[in-house]
Amino acid sequence: MVLCVVFGCASRSGRDKGIGFYRTPSVATNKGELEELITERREKWIKAIRLGDSESKDVLKSKWVCGKHFVSGKPAPYWLA
């Protein structure tokens, strides 16, 4: 079962059918030009869900956000960060 990490959200994968759950962006390494875009996107996620220390590589390691928190119901591609 996956739980949404957003404060106040009670969405769970086993109970809430039809809602997607998305893993938070990981630390970008060895990605060349894409590394900056991926890192920028990660910072935006951290700020939006208010998890604190963005320097910690493990801050979002196994965190999930449900589709209720995205305008389209799912996250935008990394190049649209």
mmCIF file of C-alpha atoms in Angstrom:
data_model
loop_
_atom_site.group_PDB
_atom_site.id
_atom_site.type_symbol
_atom_site.label_atom_id
_atom_site.label_comp_id
_atom_site.label_asym_id
_atom_site.label_seq_id
_atom_site.Cartn_x
_atom_site.Cartn_y
_atom_site.Cartn_z
ATOM 1 C CA MET A 1 0.000 0.000 0.000
ATOM 2 C CA VAL A 2 1.238 3.465 -0.930
ATOM 3 C CA LEU A 3 0.357 6.577 1.081
ATOM 4 C CA CYS A 4 0.411 10.152 -0.221
ATOM 5 C CA VAL A 5 3.115 12.190 1.530
ATOM 6 C CA VAL A 6 1.301 15.546 1.230
ATOM 7 C CA PHE A 7 0.283 16.823 4.670
ATOM 8 C CA GLY A 8 -3.424 16.408 5.291
ATOM 9 C CA CYS A 9 -3.994 14.036 2.368
ATOM 10 C CA ALA A 10 -5.374 10.649 3.298
ATOM 11 C CA SER A 11 -5.128 8.971 -0.121
ATOM 12 C CA ARG A 12 -4.054 5.326 -0.119
ATOM 13 C CA SER A 13 -3.412 3.125 -3.126
ATOM 14 C CA GLY A 14 -5.372 0.140 -1.814
ATOM 15 C CA ARG A 15 -8.467 2.115 -0.941
ATOM 16 C CA ASP A 16 -8.654 4.968 -3.466
ATOM 17 C CA LYS A 17 -9.183 3.387 -6.871
ATOM 18 C CA GLY A 18 -8.534 5.433 -9.991
ATOM 19 C CA ILE A 19 -5.984 7.758 -8.386
ATOM 20 C CA GLY A 20 -2.406 7.527 -9.620
ATOM 21 C CA PHE A 21 0.536 7.650 -7.225
ATOM 22 C CA TYR A 22 3.836 9.132 -8.381
ATOM 23 C CA ARG A 23 7.273 8.687 -6.895
ATOM 24 C CA THR A 24 9.014 11.942 -6.135
ATOM 25 C CA PRO A 25 11.960 12.831 -8.417
ATOM 26 C CA SER A 26 15.289 11.328 -7.417
ATOM 27 C CA VAL A 27 18.683 13.030 -7.220
ATOM 28 C CA ALA A 28 20.041 13.575 -10.725
ATOM 29 C CA THR A 29 23.587 12.442 -11.401
ATOM 30 C CA ASN A 30 25.467 11.763 -14.628
ATOM 31 C CA LYS A 31 22.576 13.052 -16.749
ATOM 32 C CA GLY A 32 24.470 15.796 -18.583
ATOM 33 C CA GLU A 33 22.225 18.655 -19.664
ATOM 34 C CA LEU A 34 19.156 16.992 -18.165
ATOM 35 C CA GLU A 35 20.672 17.033 -14.685
ATOM 36 C CA GLU A 36 19.811 20.703 -14.163
ATOM 37 C CA LEU A 37 16.186 20.198 -15.268
ATOM 38 C CA ILE A 38 15.739 17.141 -13.060
ATOM 39 C CA THR A 39 17.333 18.877 -10.068
ATOM 40 C CA GLU A 40 15.121 21.939 -10.614
ATOM 41 C CA ARG A 41 12.026 19.744 -10.727
ATOM 42 C CA ARG A 42 13.082 17.944 -7.543
ATOM 43 C CA GLU A 43 13.478 21.292 -5.737
ATOM 44 C CA LYS A 44 9.984 22.336 -6.812
ATOM 45 C CA TRP A 45 8.499 19.102 -5.478
ATOM 46 C CA ILE A 46 10.283 19.528 -2.135
ATOM 47 C CA LYS A 47 9.027 23.092 -1.771
ATOM 48 C CA ALA A 48 5.481 22.172 -2.806
ATOM 49 C CA ILE A 49 5.142 19.320 -0.326
ATOM 50 C CA ARG A 50 7.220 21.104 2.321
ATOM 51 C CA LEU A 51 9.528 18.258 3.273
ATOM 52 C CA GLY A 52 12.379 20.467 4.415
ATOM 53 C CA ASP A 53 16.036 19.733 3.685
ATOM 54 C CA SER A 54 16.484 19.570 -0.085
ATOM 55 C CA GLU A 55 20.194 18.817 0.277
ATOM 56 C CA SER A 56 19.564 15.383 1.757
ATOM 57 C CA LYS A 57 19.659 12.705 -0.926
ATOM 58 C CA ASP A 58 17.180 10.580 0.993
ATOM 59 C CA VAL A 59 14.549 13.261 1.646
ATOM 60 C CA LEU A 60 12.334 11.932 -1.157
ATOM 61 C CA LYS A 61 13.742 8.436 -1.561
ATOM 62 C CA SER A 62 10.506 6.536 -1.047
ATOM 63 C CA LYS A 63 7.858 9.228 -0.945
ATOM 64 C CA TRP A 64 4.776 9.256 -3.175
ATOM 65 C CA VAL A 65 2.324 11.995 -4.160
ATOM 66 C CA CYS A 66 -1.181 11.168 -5.369
ATOM 67 C CA GLY A 67 -2.729 12.510 -8.542
ATOM 68 C CA LYS A 68 -5.077 14.797 -6.576
ATOM 69 C CA HIS A 69 -2.205 17.272 -6.224
ATOM 70 C CA PHE A 70 -1.571 17.761 -9.956
ATOM 71 C CA VAL A 71 -3.655 19.894 -12.300
ATOM 72 C CA SER A 72 -3.826 17.121 -14.914
ATOM 73 C CA GLY A 73 -3.921 14.283 -12.374
ATOM 74 C CA LYS A 74 -0.278 13.365 -13.063
ATOM 75 C CA PRO A 75 3.089 15.148 -12.994
ATOM 76 C CA ALA A 76 4.371 17.007 -16.040
ATOM 77 C CA PRO A 77 7.384 15.630 -17.941
ATOM 78 C CA TYR A 78 10.752 16.741 -16.504
ATOM 79 C CA TRP A 79 11.433 19.051 -19.462
ATOM 80 C CA LEU A 80 8.371 21.103 -18.485
ATOM 81 C CA ALA A 81 9.602 21.662 -14.936
#
